[in-house]
Short mmCIF file of C-alpha atoms and ligand atoms in Angstrom, two decimals:
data_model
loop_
_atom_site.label_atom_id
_atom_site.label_comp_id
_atom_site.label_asym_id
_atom_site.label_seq_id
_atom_site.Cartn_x
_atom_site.Cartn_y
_atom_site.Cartn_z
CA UNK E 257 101.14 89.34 85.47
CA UNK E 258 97.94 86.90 85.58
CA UNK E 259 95.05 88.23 86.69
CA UNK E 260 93.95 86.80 90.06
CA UNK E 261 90.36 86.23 91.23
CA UNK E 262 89.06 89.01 92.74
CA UNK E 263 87.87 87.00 95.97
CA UNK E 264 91.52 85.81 96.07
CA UNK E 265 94.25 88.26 94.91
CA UNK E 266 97.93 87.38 94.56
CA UNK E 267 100.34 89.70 95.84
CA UNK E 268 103.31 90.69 92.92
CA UNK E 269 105.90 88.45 92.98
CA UNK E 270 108.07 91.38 95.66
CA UNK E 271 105.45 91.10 97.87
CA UNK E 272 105.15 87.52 97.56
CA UNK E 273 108.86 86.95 98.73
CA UNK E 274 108.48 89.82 101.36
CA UNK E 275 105.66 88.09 102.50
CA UNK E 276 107.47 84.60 103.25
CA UNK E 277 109.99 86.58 105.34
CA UNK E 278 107.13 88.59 106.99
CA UNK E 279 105.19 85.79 108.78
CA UNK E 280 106.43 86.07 112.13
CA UNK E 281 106.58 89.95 112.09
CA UNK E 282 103.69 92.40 112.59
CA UNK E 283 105.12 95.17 110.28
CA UNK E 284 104.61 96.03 107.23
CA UNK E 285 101.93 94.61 105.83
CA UNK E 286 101.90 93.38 102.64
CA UNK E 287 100.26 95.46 99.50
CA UNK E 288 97.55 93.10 97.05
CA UNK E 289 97.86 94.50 93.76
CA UNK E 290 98.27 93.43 90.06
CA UNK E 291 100.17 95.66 87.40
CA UNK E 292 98.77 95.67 83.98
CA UNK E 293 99.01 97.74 80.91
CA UNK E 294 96.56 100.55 80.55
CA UNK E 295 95.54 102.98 77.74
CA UNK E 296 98.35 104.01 75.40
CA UNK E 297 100.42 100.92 76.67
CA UNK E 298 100.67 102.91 80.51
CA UNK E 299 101.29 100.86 83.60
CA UNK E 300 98.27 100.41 85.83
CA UNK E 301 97.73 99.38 89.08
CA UNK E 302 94.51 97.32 89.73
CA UNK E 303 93.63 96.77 93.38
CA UNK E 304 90.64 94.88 94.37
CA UNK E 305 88.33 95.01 97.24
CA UNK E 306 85.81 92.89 98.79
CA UNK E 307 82.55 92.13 97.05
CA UNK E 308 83.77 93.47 94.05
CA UNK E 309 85.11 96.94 94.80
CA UNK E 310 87.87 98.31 92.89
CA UNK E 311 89.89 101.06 91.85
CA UNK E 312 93.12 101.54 89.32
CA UNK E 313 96.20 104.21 89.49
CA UNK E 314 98.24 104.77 86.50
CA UNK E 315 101.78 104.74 87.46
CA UNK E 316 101.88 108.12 85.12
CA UNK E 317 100.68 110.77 87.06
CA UNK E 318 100.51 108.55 90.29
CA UNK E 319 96.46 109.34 89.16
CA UNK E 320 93.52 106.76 90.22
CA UNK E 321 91.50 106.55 87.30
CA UNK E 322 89.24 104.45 88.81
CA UNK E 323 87.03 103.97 91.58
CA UNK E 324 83.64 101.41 91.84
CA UNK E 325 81.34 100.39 93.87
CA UNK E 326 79.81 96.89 94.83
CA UNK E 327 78.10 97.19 91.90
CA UNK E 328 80.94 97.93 89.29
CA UNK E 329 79.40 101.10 88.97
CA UNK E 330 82.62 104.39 88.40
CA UNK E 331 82.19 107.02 90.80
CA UNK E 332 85.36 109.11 89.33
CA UNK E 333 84.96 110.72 86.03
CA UNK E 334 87.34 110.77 83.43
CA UNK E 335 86.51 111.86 80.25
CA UNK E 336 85.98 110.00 77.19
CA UNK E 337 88.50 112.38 75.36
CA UNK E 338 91.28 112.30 78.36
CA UNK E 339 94.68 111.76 76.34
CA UNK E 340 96.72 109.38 77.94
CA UNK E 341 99.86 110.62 76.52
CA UNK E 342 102.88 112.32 78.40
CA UNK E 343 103.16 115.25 78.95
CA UNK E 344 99.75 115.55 78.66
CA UNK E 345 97.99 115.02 82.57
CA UNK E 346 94.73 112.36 82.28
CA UNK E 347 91.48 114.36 82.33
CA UNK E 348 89.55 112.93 85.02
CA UNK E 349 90.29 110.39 88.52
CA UNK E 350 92.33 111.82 90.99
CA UNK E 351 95.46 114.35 89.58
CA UNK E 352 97.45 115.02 91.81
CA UNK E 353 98.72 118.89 92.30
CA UNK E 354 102.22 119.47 93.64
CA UNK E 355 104.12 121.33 93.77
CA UNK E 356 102.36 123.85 93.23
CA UNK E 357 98.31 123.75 92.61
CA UNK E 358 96.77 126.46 89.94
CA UNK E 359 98.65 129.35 88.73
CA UNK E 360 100.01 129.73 92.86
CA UNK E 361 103.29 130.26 91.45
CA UNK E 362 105.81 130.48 88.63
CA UNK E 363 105.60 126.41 87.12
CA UNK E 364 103.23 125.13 84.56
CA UNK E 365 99.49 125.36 85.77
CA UNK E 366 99.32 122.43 89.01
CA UNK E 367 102.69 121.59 89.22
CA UNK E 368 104.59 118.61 87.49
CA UNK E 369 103.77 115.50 89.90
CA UNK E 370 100.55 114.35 87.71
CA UNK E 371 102.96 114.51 84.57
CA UNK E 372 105.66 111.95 85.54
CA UNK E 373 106.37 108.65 85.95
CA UNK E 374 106.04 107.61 89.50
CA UNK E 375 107.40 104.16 90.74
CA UNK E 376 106.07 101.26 92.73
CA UNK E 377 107.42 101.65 96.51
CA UNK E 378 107.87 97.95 97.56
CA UNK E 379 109.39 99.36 100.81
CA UNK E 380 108.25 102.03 102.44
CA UNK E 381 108.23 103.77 105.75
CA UNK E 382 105.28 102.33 107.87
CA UNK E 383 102.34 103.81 107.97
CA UNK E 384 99.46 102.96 110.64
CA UNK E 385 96.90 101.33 108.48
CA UNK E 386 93.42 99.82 109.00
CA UNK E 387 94.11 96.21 109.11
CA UNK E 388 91.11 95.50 107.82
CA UNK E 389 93.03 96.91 104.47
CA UNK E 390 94.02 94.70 102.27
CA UNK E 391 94.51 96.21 99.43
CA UNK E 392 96.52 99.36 98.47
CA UNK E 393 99.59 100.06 96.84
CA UNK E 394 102.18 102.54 97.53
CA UNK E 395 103.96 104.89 94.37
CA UNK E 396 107.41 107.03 95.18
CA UNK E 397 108.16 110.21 92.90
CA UNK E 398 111.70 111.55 93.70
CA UNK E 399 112.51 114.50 91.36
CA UNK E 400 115.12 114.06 87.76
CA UNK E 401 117.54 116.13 86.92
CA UNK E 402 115.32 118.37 84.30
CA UNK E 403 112.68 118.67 87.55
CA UNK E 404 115.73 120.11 89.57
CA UNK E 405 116.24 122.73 86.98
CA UNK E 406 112.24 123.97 86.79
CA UNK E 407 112.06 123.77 90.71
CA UNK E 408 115.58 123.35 92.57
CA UNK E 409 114.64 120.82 95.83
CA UNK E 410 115.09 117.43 96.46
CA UNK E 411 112.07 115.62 97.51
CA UNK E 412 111.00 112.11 98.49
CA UNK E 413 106.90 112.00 97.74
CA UNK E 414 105.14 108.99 99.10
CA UNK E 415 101.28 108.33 97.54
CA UNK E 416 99.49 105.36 99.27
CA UNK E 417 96.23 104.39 97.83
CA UNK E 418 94.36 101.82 99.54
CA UNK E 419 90.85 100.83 98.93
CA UNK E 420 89.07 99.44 102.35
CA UNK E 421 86.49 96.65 103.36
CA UNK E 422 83.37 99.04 102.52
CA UNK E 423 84.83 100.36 99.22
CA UNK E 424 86.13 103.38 100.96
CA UNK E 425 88.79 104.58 98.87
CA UNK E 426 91.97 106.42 100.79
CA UNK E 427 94.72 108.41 99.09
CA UNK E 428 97.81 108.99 101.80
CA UNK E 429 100.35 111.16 100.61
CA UNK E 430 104.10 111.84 102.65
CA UNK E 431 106.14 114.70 101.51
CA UNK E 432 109.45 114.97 102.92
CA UNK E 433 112.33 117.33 102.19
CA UNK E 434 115.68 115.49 101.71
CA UNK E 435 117.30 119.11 100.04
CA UNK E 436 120.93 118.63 101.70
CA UNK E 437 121.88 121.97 101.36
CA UNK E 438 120.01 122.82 104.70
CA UNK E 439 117.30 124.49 102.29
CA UNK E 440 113.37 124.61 103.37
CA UNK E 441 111.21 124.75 100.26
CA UNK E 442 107.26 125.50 100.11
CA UNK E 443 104.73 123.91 98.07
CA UNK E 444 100.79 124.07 97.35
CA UNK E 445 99.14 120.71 96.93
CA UNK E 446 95.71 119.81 95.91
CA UNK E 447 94.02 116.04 95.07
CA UNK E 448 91.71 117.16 92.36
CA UNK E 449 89.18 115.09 92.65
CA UNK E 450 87.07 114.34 89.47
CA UNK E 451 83.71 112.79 90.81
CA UNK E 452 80.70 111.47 88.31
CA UNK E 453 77.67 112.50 89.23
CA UNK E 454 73.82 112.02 87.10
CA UNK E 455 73.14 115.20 86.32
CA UNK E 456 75.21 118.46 87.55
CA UNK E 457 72.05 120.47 88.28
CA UNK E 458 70.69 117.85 90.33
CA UNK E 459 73.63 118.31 92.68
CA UNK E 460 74.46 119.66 95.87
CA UNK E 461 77.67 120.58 98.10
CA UNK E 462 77.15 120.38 102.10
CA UNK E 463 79.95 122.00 104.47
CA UNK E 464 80.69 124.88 102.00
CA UNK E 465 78.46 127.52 103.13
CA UNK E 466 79.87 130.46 104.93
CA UNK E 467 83.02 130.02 103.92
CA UNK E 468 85.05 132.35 102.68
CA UNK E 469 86.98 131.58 99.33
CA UNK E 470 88.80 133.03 96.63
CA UNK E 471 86.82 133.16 93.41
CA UNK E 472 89.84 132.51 89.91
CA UNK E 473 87.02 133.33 88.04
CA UNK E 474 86.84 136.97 89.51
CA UNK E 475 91.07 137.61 89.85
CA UNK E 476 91.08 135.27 93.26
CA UNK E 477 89.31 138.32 94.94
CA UNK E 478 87.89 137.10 98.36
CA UNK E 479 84.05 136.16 98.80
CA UNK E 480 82.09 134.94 101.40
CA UNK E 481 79.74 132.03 100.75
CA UNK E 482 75.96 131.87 101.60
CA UNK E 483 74.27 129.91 104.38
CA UNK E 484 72.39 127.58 101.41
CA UNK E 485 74.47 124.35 100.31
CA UNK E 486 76.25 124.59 96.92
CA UNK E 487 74.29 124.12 93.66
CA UNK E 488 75.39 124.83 90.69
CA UNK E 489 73.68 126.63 87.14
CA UNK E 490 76.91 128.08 85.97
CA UNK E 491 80.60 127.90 85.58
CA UNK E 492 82.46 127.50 89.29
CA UNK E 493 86.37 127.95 89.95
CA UNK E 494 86.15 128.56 93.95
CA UNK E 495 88.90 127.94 96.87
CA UNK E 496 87.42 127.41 99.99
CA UNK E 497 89.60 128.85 102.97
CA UNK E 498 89.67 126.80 105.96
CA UNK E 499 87.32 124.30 104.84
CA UNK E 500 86.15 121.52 107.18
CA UNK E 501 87.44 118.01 107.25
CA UNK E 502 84.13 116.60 106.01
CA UNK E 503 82.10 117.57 102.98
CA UNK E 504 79.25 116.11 101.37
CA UNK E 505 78.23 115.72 97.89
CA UNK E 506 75.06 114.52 97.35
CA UNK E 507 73.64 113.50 93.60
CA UNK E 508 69.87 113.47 94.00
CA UNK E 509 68.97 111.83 91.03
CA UNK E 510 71.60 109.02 91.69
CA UNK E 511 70.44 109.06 95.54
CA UNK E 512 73.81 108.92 96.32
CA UNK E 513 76.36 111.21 98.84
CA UNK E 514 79.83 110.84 98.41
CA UNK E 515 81.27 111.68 101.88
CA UNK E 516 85.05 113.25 101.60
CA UNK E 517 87.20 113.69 104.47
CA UNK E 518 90.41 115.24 104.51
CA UNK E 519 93.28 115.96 106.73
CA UNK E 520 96.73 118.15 106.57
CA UNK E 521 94.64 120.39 103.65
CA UNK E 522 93.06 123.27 105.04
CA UNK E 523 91.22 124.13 101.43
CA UNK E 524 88.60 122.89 99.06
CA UNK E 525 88.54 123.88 95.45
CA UNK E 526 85.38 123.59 93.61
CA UNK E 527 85.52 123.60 89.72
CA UNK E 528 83.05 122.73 87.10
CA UNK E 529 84.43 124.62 83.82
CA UNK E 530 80.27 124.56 81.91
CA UNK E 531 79.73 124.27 78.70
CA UNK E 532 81.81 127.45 77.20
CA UNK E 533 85.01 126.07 79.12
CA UNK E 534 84.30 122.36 78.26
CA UNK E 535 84.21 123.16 74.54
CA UNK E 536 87.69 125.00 74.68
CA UNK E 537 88.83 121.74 76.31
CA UNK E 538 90.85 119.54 73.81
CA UNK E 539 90.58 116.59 76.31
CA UNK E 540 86.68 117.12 77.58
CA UNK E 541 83.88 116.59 75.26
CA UNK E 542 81.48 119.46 75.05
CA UNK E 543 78.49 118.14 76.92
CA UNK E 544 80.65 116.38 80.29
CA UNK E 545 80.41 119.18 82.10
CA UNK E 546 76.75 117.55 83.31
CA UNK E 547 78.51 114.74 84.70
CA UNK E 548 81.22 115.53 86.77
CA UNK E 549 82.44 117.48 89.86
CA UNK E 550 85.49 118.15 91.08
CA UNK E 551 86.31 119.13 94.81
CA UNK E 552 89.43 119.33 95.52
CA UNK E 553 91.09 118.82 99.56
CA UNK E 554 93.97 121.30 99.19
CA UNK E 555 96.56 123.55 100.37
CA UNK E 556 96.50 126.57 98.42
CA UNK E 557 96.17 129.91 100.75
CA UNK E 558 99.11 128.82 103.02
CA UNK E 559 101.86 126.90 101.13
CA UNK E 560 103.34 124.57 103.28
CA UNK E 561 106.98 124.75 104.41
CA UNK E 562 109.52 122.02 105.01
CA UNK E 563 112.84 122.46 106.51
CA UNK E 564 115.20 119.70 105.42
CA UNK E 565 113.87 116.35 107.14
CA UNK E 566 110.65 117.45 107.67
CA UNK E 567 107.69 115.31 106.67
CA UNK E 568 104.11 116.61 106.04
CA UNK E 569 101.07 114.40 105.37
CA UNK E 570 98.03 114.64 104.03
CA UNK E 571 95.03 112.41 103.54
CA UNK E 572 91.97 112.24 101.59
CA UNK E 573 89.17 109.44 102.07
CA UNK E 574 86.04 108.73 99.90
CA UNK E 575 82.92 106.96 100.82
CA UNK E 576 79.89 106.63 98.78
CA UNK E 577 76.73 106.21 100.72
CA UNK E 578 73.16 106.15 99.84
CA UNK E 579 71.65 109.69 100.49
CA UNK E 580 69.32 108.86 102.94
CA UNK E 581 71.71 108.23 104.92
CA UNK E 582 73.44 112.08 105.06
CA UNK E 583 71.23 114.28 103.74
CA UNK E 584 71.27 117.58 105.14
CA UNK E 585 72.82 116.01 108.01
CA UNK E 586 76.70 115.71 108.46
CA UNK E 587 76.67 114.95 112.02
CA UNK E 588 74.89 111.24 112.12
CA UNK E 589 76.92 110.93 108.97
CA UNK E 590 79.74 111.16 111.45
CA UNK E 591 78.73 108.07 112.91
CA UNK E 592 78.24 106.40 109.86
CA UNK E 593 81.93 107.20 108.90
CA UNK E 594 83.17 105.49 112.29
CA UNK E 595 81.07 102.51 112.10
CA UNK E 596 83.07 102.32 108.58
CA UNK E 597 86.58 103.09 110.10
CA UNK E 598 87.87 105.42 107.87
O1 BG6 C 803 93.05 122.01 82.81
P1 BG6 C 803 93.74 121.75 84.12
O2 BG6 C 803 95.15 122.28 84.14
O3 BG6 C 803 93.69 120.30 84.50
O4 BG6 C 803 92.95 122.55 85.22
C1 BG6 C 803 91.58 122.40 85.37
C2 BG6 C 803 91.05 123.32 86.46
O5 BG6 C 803 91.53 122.86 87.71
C3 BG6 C 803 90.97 123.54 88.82
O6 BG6 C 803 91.46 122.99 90.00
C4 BG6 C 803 91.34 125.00 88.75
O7 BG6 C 803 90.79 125.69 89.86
C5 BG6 C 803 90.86 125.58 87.43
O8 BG6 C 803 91.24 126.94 87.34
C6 BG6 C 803 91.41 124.78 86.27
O9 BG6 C 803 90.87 125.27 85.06
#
């Protein structure tokens, strides 16, 4: 597909035809995307934003790769080793965890969502956006046949990923269980969130403390967190119980906070594996440890349940703000969040 301008994209030719029959009706909007080939010959999806904001999902995985700023700078990291080869899940962006996140169960470590092919949803249920939104795309994963064998229930999972006006970047996900045999099933979830930052030391987690969490690194055996914000001088592998919806991560050296706010996912992982970890890592070169940091929105201490029917949703958005603006401060970062609209 040719690349459009970025000041004026060109819906794919679906959403070009939808569009014609769309003019006289409010709903649905339509998506502004281009598909293009990505590493290893993998389908991408490019959106673009305003002023040059962008971000990309590989259809594999359903995983954003890609999120930048005004200034084309990445604020996701992947690494420079990440294998972009099924089975094998992309090192870096925005996995995504489901069914089940961790070792939380009896499948291969995170579930198998971030190691299939997901497809492009031209039609999905609505969804109150932002109208402001103009760019997003929406991706479908319904189980195969081998996925029935490994976990037995039928599932329709939606992903929308829309990137907003200020650069805000919004992943929407819709889980809903079609089984037909009148069969709930439960499932823990987690967006693992890869984020770049300068210089790992230099770093700093608001909305953590005093929470409780479960440490993997210590047999998930429950802690209780400080009253200081988060830095880090070693290896961290933490779930956060009951987390709140907003968290701050703020990169002094880079003067810049990425704000994260979640909903439907009661949990926040924190993982950085350090340098022993990162050199065990086939896919991680030894010294990226420095310059990433993942926090994770997620639902791992109460898997969620779904009777046949049900839909659950969950949402993560990202912001990246200059640090004046939040530092040490969440609540006039509130404000700052609603003046954005996300
Ligand atoms: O190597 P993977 O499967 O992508 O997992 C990376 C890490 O993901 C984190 O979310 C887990 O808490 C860690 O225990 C795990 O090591």
């Amino acid at each position: 597909m040719a690349a459009p301008p970025p000041s004026s994209p060109s819906p794919p030719p679906a959403a070009a035809a939808a569009a014609a029959t769309q003019q006289t009706q409010p709903q649905p909007q339509t998506p502004f995307y281009e598909l293009v080939k990505g590493n290893s010959g993998l389908e991408k999806v490019l959106l673009r934003g305003t002023r040059g904001f962008s971000a990309e999902v590989y259809l594999y995985g359903a995983q954003v790769t890609s999120w930048k700023n005004d200034h084309a700078e990445e604020l996701l990291f992947v690494s420079s080793k990440a294998i972009f080869k099924p089975p094998k899940a992309i090192r870096g962006g925005i996995p995504i965890c489901f069914p089940q996140f961790g070792t939380h169960g009896n499948l291969e470590q995170h579930g198998f969502a971030r190691n299939r092919l997901w497809t492009i949803d031209d039609n999905p249920p609505p969804l109150p956006v932002n109208p402001a939104i103009k760019s997003f795309v929406d991706l479908i994963l319904r189980p195969s046949d081998e996925d029935l064998k490994i976990w037995p229930h039928s599932f329709e999972f939606r992903l929308r990923v829309a990137l907003g006006p200020n650069g805000d970047l919004s992943l929407t996900s819709r889980i809903r269980n079609t089984n037909t045999d009148g069969r709930s099933f439960s499932y823990t979830f987690a967006y693992h969130t890869y984020f770049s930052v300068s210089d790992i030391s230099e770093v700093r987690v608001e909305g953590l403390e005093t929470m409780d969490y479960l440490d993997n690194l210590k047999g998930k055996e429950r802690f209780t967190e400080q009253g200081d914000a988060i830095v880090f001088e070693s290896e961290i592998d933490k779930v956060y119980l009951a987390a709140p919806s907003k968290i701050a991560i703020i990169d002094h050296e880079k003067k810049r906070t990425f704000v994260l706010t979640k909903e439907g996912l009661p949990d926040a992982v924190v993982w950085n594996p350090w340098d022993k970890k990162a050199k065990a890592m086939q896919d991680f070169g030894d010294g990226e440890y420095k310059h990433m940091l993942c926090v994770e929105p997620a639902a791992v201490e109460k898997p969620i349940t779904l009777k046949p029917g049900e839909e659950w949703k969950g949402r993560l958005a990202l912001s990246a703000v200059p640090s004046s603006y939040c530092s040490g401060q969440l609540d006039p970062l509130k404000e700052h969040l609603n003046a954005l609209n996300i």
